[in-house]
Amino acid sequence: RGLERFAVSLGLQFDTGPRSRVLHVASPGFDAAILEMLLVVVRGSTCVVAPSSTFAGTQLGNLIRRERVDTIFITPAALGTLSPDALLSVTTIGTGGEALSAALLDTWAEGRRFVNAYGPSESTGAATMGLQKTAVAPHIGSAVPGTSTLILDSDLRRVDGPNMGELYVAGAGLARGYLGRAALTASRFVANPYGDA
């Protein structure tokens, strides 16, 4: 259920289709690999697979340029290693895996669709996604379909306004716990006080 709803979210956020050329650079052990695969399979796009030694810098830029890749999902750190001429063919950039800076967003978002994804590994692919705009502070977007997000304090009460809290994720896209680690599961997975368990 979580994977299906995540695929729906990708369809809403990324403008890909049968003519798109999507870069696949994430290691299969990184949850971003799911996003890259779904963009290709669900939308009927062409998958351009980067060699395992190509994850940033000049080599990655050369691959993107040579293969006329138009859609990439990449960590902000790896995006920062690319030169502007490497991304001339790229019309859609997705980022995730770490915080997106305003400087990086302003450098790469102009004239492109730019999506920022956020979510712990315990969520299917991402918990939130949002289109970004230049000259506006980067944000994590809103919850993907089938997922809800809450900002709660240490007593699991809702927090709003300038008050600090922690982001909680619920719904079909959330794991049910850590396999074989009951104590860790009990400490990190709590009953949802505002909806289904």
PDB file of C-alpha atoms in Angstrom:
ATOM      1  CA  ARG A   1       0.000   0.000   0.000  1.00  0.00           C
ATOM      2  CA  GLY A   2       2.790   2.405   0.852  1.00  0.00           C
ATOM      3  CA  LEU A   3       4.602   1.773  -2.419  1.00  0.00           C
ATOM      4  CA  GLU A   4       1.430   2.301  -4.456  1.00  0.00           C
ATOM      5  CA  ARG A   5       0.699   5.609  -2.735  1.00  0.00           C
ATOM      6  CA  PHE A   6       4.293   6.739  -3.107  1.00  0.00           C
ATOM      7  CA  ALA A   7       4.052   6.024  -6.847  1.00  0.00           C
ATOM      8  CA  VAL A   8       0.918   8.216  -7.001  1.00  0.00           C
ATOM      9  CA  SER A   9       2.827  11.004  -5.265  1.00  0.00           C
ATOM     10  CA  LEU A  10       5.678  10.766  -7.774  1.00  0.00           C
ATOM     11  CA  GLY A  11       3.172  11.082 -10.593  1.00  0.00           C
ATOM     12  CA  LEU A  12       1.826  14.261  -9.014  1.00  0.00           C
ATOM     13  CA  GLN A  13       5.239  15.834  -8.380  1.00  0.00           C
ATOM     14  CA  PHE A  14       7.452  14.781 -11.305  1.00  0.00           C
ATOM     15  CA  ASP A  15       6.529  15.638 -14.875  1.00  0.00           C
ATOM     16  CA  THR A  16       7.831  12.489 -16.553  1.00  0.00           C
ATOM     17  CA  GLY A  17       6.460  10.244 -19.254  1.00  0.00           C
ATOM     18  CA  PRO A  18       7.432   7.827 -22.050  1.00  0.00           C
ATOM     19  CA  ARG A  19       9.879  10.315 -23.620  1.00  0.00           C
ATOM     20  CA  SER A  20      11.636  11.122 -20.345  1.00  0.00           C
ATOM     21  CA  ARG A  21      15.178   9.950 -19.638  1.00  0.00           C
ATOM     22  CA  VAL A  22      15.577   9.368 -15.902  1.00  0.00           C
ATOM     23  CA  LEU A  23      18.959   8.986 -14.231  1.00  0.00           C
ATOM     24  CA  HIS A  24      19.386   5.986 -11.927  1.00  0.00           C
ATOM     25  CA  VAL A  25      22.397   6.719  -9.730  1.00  0.00           C
ATOM     26  CA  ALA A  26      21.344   5.614  -6.226  1.00  0.00           C
ATOM     27  CA  SER A  27      22.771   2.458  -4.724  1.00  0.00           C
ATOM     28  CA  PRO A  28      20.085  -0.232  -4.272  1.00  0.00           C
ATOM     29  CA  GLY A  29      20.765   0.036  -0.517  1.00  0.00           C
ATOM     30  CA  PHE A  30      19.649   3.703  -0.513  1.00  0.00           C
ATOM     31  CA  ASP A  31      15.881   4.199  -0.373  1.00  0.00           C
ATOM     32  CA  ALA A  32      16.130   6.812  -3.151  1.00  0.00           C
ATOM     33  CA  ALA A  33      16.702   3.906  -5.548  1.00  0.00           C
ATOM     34  CA  ILE A  34      12.995   3.082  -5.142  1.00  0.00           C
ATOM     35  CA  LEU A  35      12.056   6.585  -6.272  1.00  0.00           C
ATOM     36  CA  GLU A  36      14.242   6.335  -9.378  1.00  0.00           C
ATOM     37  CA  MET A  37      12.855   2.912 -10.305  1.00  0.00           C
ATOM     38  CA  LEU A  38       9.246   3.987  -9.803  1.00  0.00           C
ATOM     39  CA  LEU A  39       9.716   7.084 -11.974  1.00  0.00           C
ATOM     40  CA  VAL A  40      10.788   4.786 -14.786  1.00  0.00           C
ATOM     41  CA  VAL A  41       8.354   1.900 -14.341  1.00  0.00           C
ATOM     42  CA  VAL A  42       5.195   3.808 -13.422  1.00  0.00           C
ATOM     43  CA  ARG A  43       5.653   6.578 -15.978  1.00  0.00           C
ATOM     44  CA  GLY A  44       7.109   4.468 -18.816  1.00  0.00           C
ATOM     45  CA  SER A  45      10.360   6.424 -18.977  1.00  0.00           C
ATOM     46  CA  THR A  46      13.825   5.385 -20.135  1.00  0.00           C
ATOM     47  CA  CYS A  47      16.232   4.496 -17.326  1.00  0.00           C
ATOM     48  CA  VAL A  48      19.826   5.707 -17.706  1.00  0.00           C
ATOM     49  CA  VAL A  49      21.884   3.660 -15.249  1.00  0.00           C
ATOM     50  CA  ALA A  50      25.061   5.266 -13.940  1.00  0.00           C
ATOM     51  CA  PRO A  51      28.040   2.945 -13.391  1.00  0.00           C
ATOM     52  CA  SER A  52      28.603   2.197  -9.699  1.00  0.00           C
ATOM     53  CA  SER A  53      31.697   4.416  -9.621  1.00  0.00           C
ATOM     54  CA  THR A  54      29.763   7.432 -10.984  1.00  0.00           C
ATOM     55  CA  PHE A  55      27.832   9.231  -8.262  1.00  0.00           C
ATOM     56  CA  ALA A  56      28.972  12.865  -8.453  1.00  0.00           C
ATOM     57  CA  GLY A  57      31.227  15.399 -10.147  1.00  0.00           C
ATOM     58  CA  THR A  58      32.602  15.475 -13.674  1.00  0.00           C
ATOM     59  CA  GLN A  59      31.924  11.812 -14.493  1.00  0.00           C
ATOM     60  CA  LEU A  60      28.272  12.105 -13.528  1.00  0.00           C
ATOM     61  CA  GLY A  61      27.929  15.407 -15.389  1.00  0.00           C
ATOM     62  CA  ASN A  62      29.421  13.855 -18.524  1.00  0.00           C
ATOM     63  CA  LEU A  63      26.981  10.922 -18.306  1.00  0.00           C
ATOM     64  CA  ILE A  64      23.985  13.249 -17.892  1.00  0.00           C
ATOM     65  CA  ARG A  65      25.069  15.349 -20.861  1.00  0.00           C
ATOM     66  CA  ARG A  66      25.987  12.404 -23.123  1.00  0.00           C
ATOM     67  CA  GLU A  67      22.758  10.477 -22.422  1.00  0.00           C
ATOM     68  CA  ARG A  68      20.524  13.591 -22.595  1.00  0.00           C
ATOM     69  CA  VAL A  69      19.052  12.869 -19.163  1.00  0.00           C
ATOM     70  CA  ASP A  70      16.129  15.177 -18.377  1.00  0.00           C
ATOM     71  CA  THR A  71      15.122  13.973 -14.895  1.00  0.00           C
ATOM     72  CA  ILE A  72      17.402  13.398 -11.913  1.00  0.00           C
ATOM     73  CA  PHE A  73      16.933  12.642  -8.239  1.00  0.00           C
ATOM     74  CA  ILE A  74      20.095  13.416  -6.318  1.00  0.00           C
ATOM     75  CA  THR A  75      21.312  14.398  -2.875  1.00  0.00           C
ATOM     76  CA  PRO A  76      22.026  18.112  -2.445  1.00  0.00           C
ATOM     77  CA  ALA A  77      25.708  17.325  -1.775  1.00  0.00           C
ATOM     78  CA  ALA A  78      26.059  15.472  -5.096  1.00  0.00           C
ATOM     79  CA  LEU A  79      24.089  18.182  -6.936  1.00  0.00           C
ATOM     80  CA  GLY A  80      26.560  20.744  -5.631  1.00  0.00           C
ATOM     81  CA  THR A  81      29.431  18.921  -7.389  1.00  0.00           C
ATOM     82  CA  LEU A  82      27.921  19.348 -10.860  1.00  0.00           C
ATOM     83  CA  SER A  83      28.693  22.151 -13.278  1.00  0.00           C
ATOM     84  CA  PRO A  84      25.884  24.161 -14.909  1.00  0.00           C
ATOM     85  CA  ASP A  85      26.719  22.911 -18.410  1.00  0.00           C
ATOM     86  CA  ALA A  86      26.281  19.316 -17.226  1.00  0.00           C
ATOM     87  CA  LEU A  87      22.577  19.882 -16.616  1.00  0.00           C
ATOM     88  CA  LEU A  88      21.549  21.666 -19.804  1.00  0.00           C
ATOM     89  CA  SER A  89      19.238  18.778 -20.759  1.00  0.00           C
ATOM     90  CA  VAL A  90      17.754  18.441 -17.256  1.00  0.00           C
ATOM     91  CA  THR A  91      14.235  19.843 -16.891  1.00  0.00           C
ATOM     92  CA  THR A  92      13.339  18.206 -13.558  1.00  0.00           C
ATOM     93  CA  ILE A  93      15.510  17.933 -10.450  1.00  0.00           C
ATOM     94  CA  GLY A  94      14.499  16.062  -7.329  1.00  0.00           C
ATOM     95  CA  THR A  95      16.529  16.199  -4.127  1.00  0.00           C
ATOM     96  CA  GLY A  96      16.412  14.357  -0.833  1.00  0.00           C
ATOM     97  CA  GLY A  97      18.459  12.484   1.698  1.00  0.00           C
ATOM     98  CA  GLU A  98      19.721  15.639   3.402  1.00  0.00           C
ATOM     99  CA  ALA A  99      18.786  19.289   3.916  1.00  0.00           C
ATOM    100  CA  LEU A 100      18.498  21.468   0.816  1.00  0.00           C
ATOM    101  CA  SER A 101      20.148  24.890   1.112  1.00  0.00           C
ATOM    102  CA  ALA A 102      18.647  28.089  -0.285  1.00  0.00           C
ATOM    103  CA  ALA A 103      21.859  28.739  -2.234  1.00  0.00           C
ATOM    104  CA  LEU A 104      21.709  25.361  -3.968  1.00  0.00           C
ATOM    105  CA  LEU A 105      18.016  25.786  -4.738  1.00  0.00           C
ATOM    106  CA  ASP A 106      18.595  29.236  -6.243  1.00  0.00           C
ATOM    107  CA  THR A 107      21.506  27.918  -8.324  1.00  0.00           C
ATOM    108  CA  TRP A 108      19.592  25.026  -9.904  1.00  0.00           C
ATOM    109  CA  ALA A 109      15.837  25.704  -9.787  1.00  0.00           C
ATOM    110  CA  GLU A 110      15.577  28.564 -12.275  1.00  0.00           C
ATOM    111  CA  GLY A 111      13.722  27.347 -15.390  1.00  0.00           C
ATOM    112  CA  ARG A 112      13.294  23.823 -14.021  1.00  0.00           C
ATOM    113  CA  ARG A 113      10.803  21.781 -12.075  1.00  0.00           C
ATOM    114  CA  PHE A 114      12.478  21.288  -8.682  1.00  0.00           C
ATOM    115  CA  VAL A 115      11.077  18.828  -6.105  1.00  0.00           C
ATOM    116  CA  ASN A 116      12.399  18.351  -2.584  1.00  0.00           C
ATOM    117  CA  ALA A 117      11.580  15.104  -0.775  1.00  0.00           C
ATOM    118  CA  TYR A 118      11.907  14.357   2.908  1.00  0.00           C
ATOM    119  CA  GLY A 119      11.396  11.300   5.010  1.00  0.00           C
ATOM    120  CA  PRO A 120      13.171   8.908   7.285  1.00  0.00           C
ATOM    121  CA  SER A 121      14.134   5.478   5.998  1.00  0.00           C
ATOM    122  CA  GLU A 122      11.192   4.113   7.974  1.00  0.00           C
ATOM    123  CA  SER A 123       8.835   5.637   5.404  1.00  0.00           C
ATOM    124  CA  THR A 124       8.278   4.293   1.884  1.00  0.00           C
ATOM    125  CA  GLY A 125      10.526   6.442  -0.303  1.00  0.00           C
ATOM    126  CA  ALA A 126       9.545   9.754   1.284  1.00  0.00           C
ATOM    127  CA  ALA A 127       7.053  11.078   3.802  1.00  0.00           C
ATOM    128  CA  THR A 128       6.728  14.527   2.215  1.00  0.00           C
ATOM    129  CA  MET A 129       7.392  16.173  -1.150  1.00  0.00           C
ATOM    130  CA  GLY A 130       7.080  19.696  -2.427  1.00  0.00           C
ATOM    131  CA  LEU A 131       7.755  21.827  -5.471  1.00  0.00           C
ATOM    132  CA  GLN A 132      10.377  24.477  -4.752  1.00  0.00           C
ATOM    133  CA  LYS A 133      10.701  28.033  -6.041  1.00  0.00           C
ATOM    134  CA  THR A 134      13.709  30.313  -6.210  1.00  0.00           C
ATOM    135  CA  ALA A 135      14.003  33.216  -3.756  1.00  0.00           C
ATOM    136  CA  VAL A 136      11.878  31.269  -1.249  1.00  0.00           C
ATOM    137  CA  ALA A 137      13.273  29.228   1.629  1.00  0.00           C
ATOM    138  CA  PRO A 138      13.435  25.499   0.813  1.00  0.00           C
ATOM    139  CA  HIS A 139      10.717  23.416   2.467  1.00  0.00           C
ATOM    140  CA  ILE A 140       9.896  19.729   2.847  1.00  0.00           C
ATOM    141  CA  GLY A 141       6.501  20.039   1.166  1.00  0.00           C
ATOM    142  CA  SER A 142       3.404  18.208   2.296  1.00  0.00           C
ATOM    143  CA  ALA A 143       2.618  14.617   3.140  1.00  0.00           C
ATOM    144  CA  VAL A 144       2.523  12.145   0.242  1.00  0.00           C
ATOM    145  CA  PRO A 145      -0.858  10.433  -0.369  1.00  0.00           C
ATOM    146  CA  GLY A 146      -1.685   7.884   2.329  1.00  0.00           C
ATOM    147  CA  THR A 147       0.694   9.491   4.814  1.00  0.00           C
ATOM    148  CA  SER A 148       0.003  12.021   7.522  1.00  0.00           C
ATOM    149  CA  THR A 149       2.513  14.193   9.317  1.00  0.00           C
ATOM    150  CA  LEU A 150       2.180  15.810  12.720  1.00  0.00           C
ATOM    151  CA  ILE A 151       4.419  18.125  14.710  1.00  0.00           C
ATOM    152  CA  LEU A 152       4.214  16.966  18.331  1.00  0.00           C
ATOM    153  CA  ASP A 153       5.922  17.824  21.601  1.00  0.00           C
ATOM    154  CA  SER A 154       7.485  15.282  23.958  1.00  0.00           C
ATOM    155  CA  ASP A 155       4.018  14.545  25.433  1.00  0.00           C
ATOM    156  CA  LEU A 156       2.590  13.876  21.937  1.00  0.00           C
ATOM    157  CA  ARG A 157       0.543  17.092  21.941  1.00  0.00           C
ATOM    158  CA  ARG A 158       0.174  19.055  18.699  1.00  0.00           C
ATOM    159  CA  VAL A 159       2.582  21.950  18.272  1.00  0.00           C
ATOM    160  CA  ASP A 160       1.945  24.926  16.034  1.00  0.00           C
ATOM    161  CA  GLY A 161       3.285  28.396  15.388  1.00  0.00           C
ATOM    162  CA  PRO A 162       6.850  29.134  16.456  1.00  0.00           C
ATOM    163  CA  ASN A 163       6.959  26.303  19.023  1.00  0.00           C
ATOM    164  CA  MET A 164       9.469  23.523  18.485  1.00  0.00           C
ATOM    165  CA  GLY A 165       8.416  19.931  18.093  1.00  0.00           C
ATOM    166  CA  GLU A 166       9.294  16.702  16.374  1.00  0.00           C
ATOM    167  CA  LEU A 167       7.866  15.450  13.071  1.00  0.00           C
ATOM    168  CA  TYR A 168       5.802  12.270  13.400  1.00  0.00           C
ATOM    169  CA  VAL A 169       4.752  10.216  10.381  1.00  0.00           C
ATOM    170  CA  ALA A 170       1.723   7.904  10.177  1.00  0.00           C
ATOM    171  CA  GLY A 171      -0.135   5.946   7.522  1.00  0.00           C
ATOM    172  CA  ALA A 172       0.309   3.199   4.953  1.00  0.00           C
ATOM    173  CA  GLY A 173       3.747   4.461   3.932  1.00  0.00           C
ATOM    174  CA  LEU A 174       5.237   3.934   7.392  1.00  0.00           C
ATOM    175  CA  ALA A 175       7.084   0.752   8.387  1.00  0.00           C
ATOM    176  CA  ARG A 176       5.513  -1.325  11.162  1.00  0.00           C
ATOM    177  CA  GLY A 177       8.730  -1.577  13.179  1.00  0.00           C
ATOM    178  CA  TYR A 178      12.302  -2.858  13.089  1.00  0.00           C
ATOM    179  CA  LEU A 179      12.621  -6.548  12.262  1.00  0.00           C
ATOM    180  CA  GLY A 180      13.803  -8.511  15.291  1.00  0.00           C
ATOM    181  CA  ARG A 181      14.315  -5.351  17.388  1.00  0.00           C
ATOM    182  CA  ALA A 182      11.292  -5.140  19.655  1.00  0.00           C
ATOM    183  CA  ALA A 183      12.824  -2.716  22.182  1.00  0.00           C
ATOM    184  CA  LEU A 184      13.887  -0.244  19.486  1.00  0.00           C
ATOM    185  CA  THR A 185      10.496  -0.557  17.797  1.00  0.00           C
ATOM    186  CA  ALA A 186       8.715   0.164  21.090  1.00  0.00           C
ATOM    187  CA  SER A 187      10.841   3.256  21.673  1.00  0.00           C
ATOM    188  CA  ARG A 188      10.424   4.786  18.206  1.00  0.00           C
ATOM    189  CA  PHE A 189       7.011   3.581  16.962  1.00  0.00           C
ATOM    190  CA  VAL A 190       4.204   4.978  19.098  1.00  0.00           C
ATOM    191  CA  ALA A 191       0.431   4.740  18.890  1.00  0.00           C
ATOM    192  CA  ASN A 192      -1.041   7.625  16.906  1.00  0.00           C
ATOM    193  CA  PRO A 193      -3.033   9.749  19.391  1.00  0.00           C
ATOM    194  CA  TYR A 194      -4.828  11.521  16.487  1.00  0.00           C
ATOM    195  CA  GLY A 195      -5.894   8.679  14.213  1.00  0.00           C
ATOM    196  CA  ASP A 196      -5.508   4.996  13.425  1.00  0.00           C
ATOM    197  CA  ALA A 197      -2.784   3.067  15.219  1.00  0.00           C
TER     198      ALA A 197
END
